[in-house]
């Protein structure tokens, strides 16, 4: 039943040799890996205007030079990540780059930040997308949390089905969003050129503005950089690309950068030209669309694709998180369960963990995750800075042909991202302080996990000159509850394996004890019976005490003690409610608390 | 940790031989077993007036003859249950009486109704008590469900601690309630006699009332009978009494009947004399108390003890449910887990089941369980009728000395309870129809359970002439995952038990497979290694197929197959997250799906 349902949800299992088929071509990769970055266009310009409006609307012209600054940073990031893709063709992104060039802890800081960041990506994007939908259909507003959770579940299932299939489904909305915004920008520009749109009431570029400071401009710039979250996703996912992976990934990255630049510049320019001011009740993109087309089909089309891409931006997290978790697990910093490929060849444990964690965040924050956005930006710029710094050291150490321009590219990137990081920390400390707790905590946990695996390896390793102690003989202890077929089976099995079989009967009543001893003597005279009296109606306490005695004696003679426990296998699962589950209890207790082997022999009821 | 917490909650375990000490004397028994019946006084009169008011307030004088009718029924029930107590000194009440005299299904109908009824007792009483508290302190109103759940948890814990201790705690409120109501009645009567209270505006007794019908009078009578729920509790609990059980129980029953009669008559008479009309916002008892004392300390004392006894009425359910469940289990109609005495000698599984089920009802109905009251009354009158009918047949069959008056007593009781039952069904069908579904369903389940236990007994029984098939030899299958100390341990253990040991290696990769075979050949040349290739990255599928082959061959030669699975026992429990729990998975799968023994040998990590 359960397994049929699983098949229905995620499809039939795939052979390991099918792995190649699941890889992404550029068109699908762009759809699957860039929704996070491209969806940032929906709020990037707004973030800049929200800072400038604190001075005055006259300051809005600064959004154009700030956007150019962001574009410059974008170019630096894209070029830098392009270099990373070719230098690290196996993926891993910021984690691998930082670890190899800056050392273990830098790598773990980058890895830890990114893991948390992907969870935030999912929670924030899905919540924002849900908000867009519930704004369009207010009747759904009270079900926001439920809708967001359903979206996460759907994306989780799509990812469990496997990369290619999810990419086919996800490709349409991403391309629709790109088409919709491109149309919006083109029509908007046409209107401006033909003069159909009334001239902007905004101040001319270069107008002096009273009260503007460098600090405010830097803050506006840092806020605008939220449009850059998600550009690192491609460099983490190179192994998912069709061969040649690095070439395809680099081309996809450039294409994504170009699209992001065009859309971001276009939206920012239209916002300036239309004289749009950020509003509590309507997004900047919505205002631009309404002014360009009026509230007709095109307006709703743009709003719908925006909502959709925000929800699908979550999918970037689903592509990147499992791969990063697997990379950390390969280096023994994370549980090895993240290295297992599921039925459909995805890293299902990573997918499920991400789905579960983001649903938890959505429920805890009741889908009001807006104040997580600065945290999310910090979580991105920490690995940005670390990986670019790592690349600088790499060029400096290795000095390959033409290394100086490459070093300068990364140096500029490192300086800018570091400044953005500092500005984020200074201007939004009350929203991001927790990063200083959870990132060190994660690094600590990574080390603890690695230590555990090292300890385990040490304890499992066979030493060269080591000789195993031979087991000289076996003692079987068989708890019996009566004279029945089950007991007969167990005694049969035990005597077939060893001469030393001891049946143990735990009694709660002195008289019944004697009667049982007499019956046993008649039935199985060759098997020694020990009766234990239980004052407190517990099976485990007297049994454990007895086994301790036996085990103590056995160990002196290099004998191994095995406790044999029969287990009823009922015909129907509800029958289990009708039997004490003492066999399971005894087994778990002995195995975890005592040094004995535990054998279980099934007794299968036929009705 | 967990076990320390358990000790703190319920106290140290008691020896089985302490059982005598836990029995109840009459004073404690009255407190513990009568709170349900006595608390009915708080709403019995009100139920009568609520029916009469549908005609006119002039009809209120009928409450006095109706109360006399209820008293008559009460007397009949008390006398009948007194006879039951002496005839059935081992308790069991309606279930045992009906089963022995009317047959299996009548007994099961009585038993099933009572089981559900005790759950309703707990849910309804606790909710009503909580309502009384939240009415006094409106600030608590939004936490009604939480408060009710906490009350149930407290009562559950008190009952898990054991009967005597809970009785000591519960004795005070019950006696305080009796004292409070007695004072109320005495002061009220004194006021009436001395003429301090203005003469009632009610119609004189015997005044003709327009519109009154026999049907309405019977309905009022049936509603008033809700004051009688809970009188059967003592007859179910005779084994809990100090010796001589039946004598003590009978005396306690008479005393409870007398108290109930006095309180019910007194409240009904005061209500009539004061001319009180039932109100939506204030209970009848509250109106009487306010008119007698004014809203001073005595008023709040009466309200508080009323609230408290309603909550504690739930305790009657906790005394009776576990004993009835144990009686049903002894007769194999119910899971045998209800026969086990816990650490403090109470039937803990029954106590826990009742606590859980009533919390569930409270949460589902959000503590608004008022409309469950008619259901609860029907659930009581079904076993009343059945047990009295059973007693009639018993007297008729056995004809002991002086049987005729006894038979007449029960006959009168049976007729009245049956009429009340019919009236309840006719006048409140929309609220009680579900009883016609769940009682047959429970009877069906009881039969299914009994059938299962009979089947199990049959399958476990050793036949006289039966000879067990000897096991000719043993094959050990050891799944191995590498060349480590764990594997060495397992192979050592298996070879100490049998010559036929097969190591099985499941590989996901052809090349690694060959390398492993070569390494194995060097390391353990005497132990046969079988490698299985897994296309779908599953351990269980190839392993199961292989074991099927082995098992098939083994069975032909009367060999037993044992699969040996090593299990890591980690030093700290969080370490379990760092290892695949495949050993548990394989073990469960093989044990439940295949006919092999499964042995587990622990490998304990030291750090």
mmCIF file of C-alpha atoms in Angstrom, chain A residues 252-432:
data_model
loop_
_atom_site.group_PDB
_atom_site.id
_atom_site.type_symbol
_atom_site.label_atom_id
_atom_site.label_comp_id
_atom_site.label_asym_id
_atom_site.label_seq_id
_atom_site.Cartn_x
_atom_site.Cartn_y
_atom_site.Cartn_z
ATOM 1 C CA UNK A 252 24.395 29.113 -18.702
ATOM 2 C CA UNK A 253 25.881 31.426 -16.083
ATOM 3 C CA UNK A 254 26.695 34.128 -18.652
ATOM 4 C CA UNK A 255 23.217 33.875 -20.123
ATOM 5 C CA UNK A 256 21.623 34.157 -16.715
ATOM 6 C CA UNK A 257 23.815 37.163 -15.882
ATOM 7 C CA UNK A 258 22.795 38.863 -19.113
ATOM 8 C CA UNK A 259 19.074 38.254 -18.499
ATOM 9 C CA UNK A 260 19.350 39.438 -14.918
ATOM 10 C CA UNK A 261 21.210 42.601 -16.022
ATOM 11 C CA UNK A 262 18.660 43.431 -18.739
ATOM 12 C CA UNK A 263 15.617 42.858 -16.550
ATOM 13 C CA UNK A 264 17.044 44.672 -13.532
ATOM 14 C CA UNK A 265 18.204 47.702 -15.552
ATOM 15 C CA UNK A 266 14.938 47.864 -17.458
ATOM 16 C CA UNK A 267 12.742 47.746 -14.366
ATOM 17 C CA UNK A 268 14.894 50.307 -12.557
ATOM 18 C CA UNK A 269 14.869 52.663 -15.549
ATOM 19 C CA UNK A 270 11.098 52.362 -16.027
ATOM 20 C CA UNK A 271 10.538 52.964 -12.305
ATOM 21 C CA UNK A 272 12.616 56.149 -12.537
ATOM 22 C CA UNK A 273 10.984 57.327 -15.781
ATOM 23 C CA UNK A 274 7.455 56.685 -14.491
ATOM 24 C CA UNK A 275 8.299 58.438 -11.225
ATOM 25 C CA UNK A 276 7.197 55.447 -9.189
ATOM 26 C CA UNK A 277 7.397 55.554 -5.413
ATOM 27 C CA UNK A 278 7.402 52.360 -3.309
ATOM 28 C CA UNK A 279 4.058 51.670 -1.659
ATOM 29 C CA UNK A 280 2.936 49.472 1.193
ATOM 30 C CA UNK A 281 0.047 48.005 -0.759
ATOM 31 C CA UNK A 282 1.438 47.589 -4.270
ATOM 32 C CA UNK A 283 4.811 46.361 -5.481
ATOM 33 C CA UNK A 284 6.945 48.449 -7.843
ATOM 34 C CA UNK A 285 6.627 45.873 -10.626
ATOM 35 C CA UNK A 286 2.848 45.894 -10.217
ATOM 36 C CA UNK A 287 2.800 49.718 -10.476
ATOM 37 C CA UNK A 288 4.933 49.660 -13.617
ATOM 38 C CA UNK A 289 2.791 46.979 -15.218
ATOM 39 C CA UNK A 290 -0.453 48.783 -14.350
ATOM 40 C CA UNK A 291 0.876 52.050 -15.780
ATOM 41 C CA UNK A 292 2.157 50.365 -18.956
ATOM 42 C CA UNK A 293 -0.790 48.142 -19.819
ATOM 43 C CA UNK A 294 -3.613 49.185 -17.521
ATOM 44 C CA UNK A 295 -5.200 46.452 -15.387
ATOM 45 C CA UNK A 296 -5.925 44.150 -18.304
ATOM 46 C CA UNK A 297 -4.851 40.617 -19.249
ATOM 47 C CA UNK A 298 -1.167 41.579 -19.600
ATOM 48 C CA UNK A 299 -1.131 43.032 -16.080
ATOM 49 C CA UNK A 300 -2.486 39.809 -14.565
ATOM 50 C CA UNK A 301 -0.149 37.760 -16.735
ATOM 51 C CA UNK A 302 2.850 39.649 -15.332
ATOM 52 C CA UNK A 303 1.577 39.363 -11.748
ATOM 53 C CA UNK A 304 0.901 35.653 -12.174
ATOM 54 C CA UNK A 305 4.300 34.832 -13.661
ATOM 55 C CA UNK A 306 5.943 36.914 -10.906
ATOM 56 C CA UNK A 307 4.095 34.964 -8.239
ATOM 57 C CA UNK A 308 4.942 31.696 -9.975
ATOM 58 C CA UNK A 309 8.644 32.417 -10.338
ATOM 59 C CA UNK A 310 8.853 33.417 -6.682
ATOM 60 C CA UNK A 311 7.415 30.053 -5.716
ATOM 61 C CA UNK A 312 9.733 28.298 -8.146
ATOM 62 C CA UNK A 313 12.764 30.213 -6.887
ATOM 63 C CA UNK A 314 12.461 27.766 -4.018
ATOM 64 C CA UNK A 315 13.480 25.112 -6.496
ATOM 65 C CA UNK A 316 16.980 26.565 -6.713
ATOM 66 C CA UNK A 317 17.345 25.662 -3.063
ATOM 67 C CA UNK A 318 16.188 22.152 -3.858
ATOM 68 C CA UNK A 319 18.829 21.808 -6.572
ATOM 69 C CA UNK A 320 21.683 23.207 -4.497
ATOM 70 C CA UNK A 321 21.041 22.034 -0.924
ATOM 71 C CA UNK A 322 21.221 18.248 -1.551
ATOM 72 C CA UNK A 323 24.439 18.596 -3.586
ATOM 73 C CA UNK A 324 26.107 20.759 -0.943
ATOM 74 C CA UNK A 325 24.961 18.401 1.816
ATOM 75 C CA UNK A 326 26.409 15.511 -0.189
ATOM 76 C CA UNK A 327 29.715 17.358 -0.630
ATOM 77 C CA UNK A 328 29.885 18.040 3.115
ATOM 78 C CA UNK A 329 29.011 14.394 3.811
ATOM 79 C CA UNK A 330 31.763 13.161 1.461
ATOM 80 C CA UNK A 331 34.218 15.162 3.557
ATOM 81 C CA UNK A 332 32.685 13.576 6.699
ATOM 82 C CA UNK A 333 31.346 16.883 8.038
ATOM 83 C CA UNK A 334 27.731 15.871 7.618
ATOM 84 C CA UNK A 335 25.717 12.702 8.090
ATOM 85 C CA UNK A 336 26.470 10.108 5.437
ATOM 86 C CA UNK A 337 22.765 9.584 4.834
ATOM 87 C CA UNK A 338 23.005 12.649 2.555
ATOM 88 C CA UNK A 339 25.239 10.684 0.178
ATOM 89 C CA UNK A 340 22.590 8.100 -0.694
ATOM 90 C CA UNK A 341 20.828 8.455 -4.042
ATOM 91 C CA UNK A 342 17.126 7.654 -3.836
ATOM 92 C CA UNK A 343 14.965 5.604 -6.201
ATOM 93 C CA UNK A 344 14.959 8.394 -8.779
ATOM 94 C CA UNK A 345 18.679 9.134 -8.364
ATOM 95 C CA UNK A 346 18.206 12.427 -6.522
ATOM 96 C CA UNK A 347 19.773 12.819 -3.076
ATOM 97 C CA UNK A 348 16.417 12.155 -1.467
ATOM 98 C CA UNK A 349 17.516 12.682 2.138
ATOM 99 C CA UNK A 350 18.755 16.173 1.319
ATOM 100 C CA UNK A 351 15.534 16.957 -0.556
ATOM 101 C CA UNK A 352 13.379 15.700 2.297
ATOM 102 C CA UNK A 353 15.437 17.510 4.955
ATOM 103 C CA UNK A 354 15.173 20.798 3.058
ATOM 104 C CA UNK A 355 11.431 20.349 2.515
ATOM 105 C CA UNK A 356 10.866 19.535 6.172
ATOM 106 C CA UNK A 357 13.032 22.394 7.505
ATOM 107 C CA UNK A 358 11.443 25.017 5.260
ATOM 108 C CA UNK A 359 7.908 23.855 6.118
ATOM 109 C CA UNK A 360 8.888 24.185 9.767
ATOM 110 C CA UNK A 361 10.120 27.771 9.178
ATOM 111 C CA UNK A 362 6.937 28.634 7.282
ATOM 112 C CA UNK A 363 4.734 27.296 10.069
ATOM 113 C CA UNK A 364 6.772 28.958 12.858
ATOM 114 C CA UNK A 365 6.730 32.342 11.075
ATOM 115 C CA UNK A 366 3.155 31.745 9.837
ATOM 116 C CA UNK A 367 4.438 32.540 6.288
ATOM 117 C CA UNK A 368 5.368 36.119 7.343
ATOM 118 C CA UNK A 369 9.035 35.614 6.510
ATOM 119 C CA UNK A 370 9.760 39.158 5.221
ATOM 120 C CA UNK A 371 12.072 39.960 8.127
ATOM 121 C CA UNK A 372 14.167 36.913 7.205
ATOM 122 C CA UNK A 373 15.223 38.604 3.922
ATOM 123 C CA UNK A 374 18.234 40.542 5.380
ATOM 124 C CA UNK A 375 19.362 37.351 7.113
ATOM 125 C CA UNK A 376 19.104 35.621 3.783
ATOM 126 C CA UNK A 377 21.202 38.324 2.079
ATOM 127 C CA UNK A 378 23.919 38.064 4.746
ATOM 128 C CA UNK A 379 23.894 34.294 4.355
ATOM 129 C CA UNK A 380 24.656 34.797 0.648
ATOM 130 C CA UNK A 381 27.330 37.465 0.950
ATOM 131 C CA UNK A 382 29.399 35.528 3.513
ATOM 132 C CA UNK A 383 30.156 32.730 1.006
ATOM 133 C CA UNK A 384 30.465 35.295 -1.857
ATOM 134 C CA UNK A 385 33.240 37.088 0.044
ATOM 135 C CA UNK A 386 34.933 33.899 1.181
ATOM 136 C CA UNK A 387 35.001 32.275 -2.238
ATOM 137 C CA UNK A 388 36.352 35.384 -3.986
ATOM 138 C CA UNK A 389 39.039 35.764 -1.324
ATOM 139 C CA UNK A 390 39.871 32.114 -1.844
ATOM 140 C CA UNK A 391 40.242 32.651 -5.588
ATOM 141 C CA UNK A 392 42.657 35.559 -4.993
ATOM 142 C CA UNK A 393 44.900 33.309 -2.915
ATOM 143 C CA UNK A 394 44.617 30.572 -5.514
ATOM 144 C CA UNK A 395 45.826 32.843 -8.360
ATOM 145 C CA UNK A 396 48.543 34.218 -6.158
ATOM 146 C CA UNK A 397 49.766 30.753 -5.168
ATOM 147 C CA UNK A 398 49.455 28.999 -8.512
ATOM 148 C CA UNK A 399 50.250 31.929 -10.833
ATOM 149 C CA UNK A 400 48.976 30.272 -14.068
ATOM 150 C CA UNK A 401 49.348 31.986 -17.437
ATOM 151 C CA UNK A 402 47.508 35.338 -17.479
ATOM 152 C CA UNK A 403 46.813 35.202 -13.731
ATOM 153 C CA UNK A 404 47.004 38.941 -13.021
ATOM 154 C CA UNK A 405 43.767 40.050 -14.741
ATOM 155 C CA UNK A 406 42.025 37.070 -13.143
ATOM 156 C CA UNK A 407 43.341 38.033 -9.729
ATOM 157 C CA UNK A 408 42.205 41.613 -10.240
ATOM 158 C CA UNK A 409 38.691 40.428 -11.226
ATOM 159 C CA UNK A 410 38.399 38.451 -8.030
ATOM 160 C CA UNK A 411 40.033 41.186 -5.953
ATOM 161 C CA UNK A 412 37.468 43.750 -7.064
ATOM 162 C CA UNK A 413 34.688 41.238 -6.424
ATOM 163 C CA UNK A 414 36.044 40.388 -2.979
ATOM 164 C CA UNK A 415 36.316 44.037 -1.945
ATOM 165 C CA UNK A 416 32.807 44.919 -3.118
ATOM 166 C CA UNK A 417 31.131 41.867 -1.592
ATOM 167 C CA UNK A 418 33.005 42.436 1.665
ATOM 168 C CA UNK A 419 31.822 46.054 1.773
ATOM 169 C CA UNK A 420 28.251 44.993 1.033
ATOM 170 C CA UNK A 421 28.524 42.442 3.840
ATOM 171 C CA UNK A 422 29.817 45.079 6.267
ATOM 172 C CA UNK A 423 27.043 47.507 5.313
ATOM 173 C CA UNK A 424 24.435 44.791 5.755
ATOM 174 C CA UNK A 425 25.818 43.963 9.198
ATOM 175 C CA UNK A 426 26.047 47.605 10.294
ATOM 176 C CA UNK A 427 22.698 48.814 8.975
ATOM 177 C CA UNK A 428 20.604 45.745 9.761
ATOM 178 C CA UNK A 429 22.275 44.278 12.840
ATOM 179 C CA UNK A 430 19.028 43.734 14.758
ATOM 180 C CA UNK A 431 17.729 41.502 11.977
ATOM 181 C CA UNK A 432 20.901 39.506 11.317
#
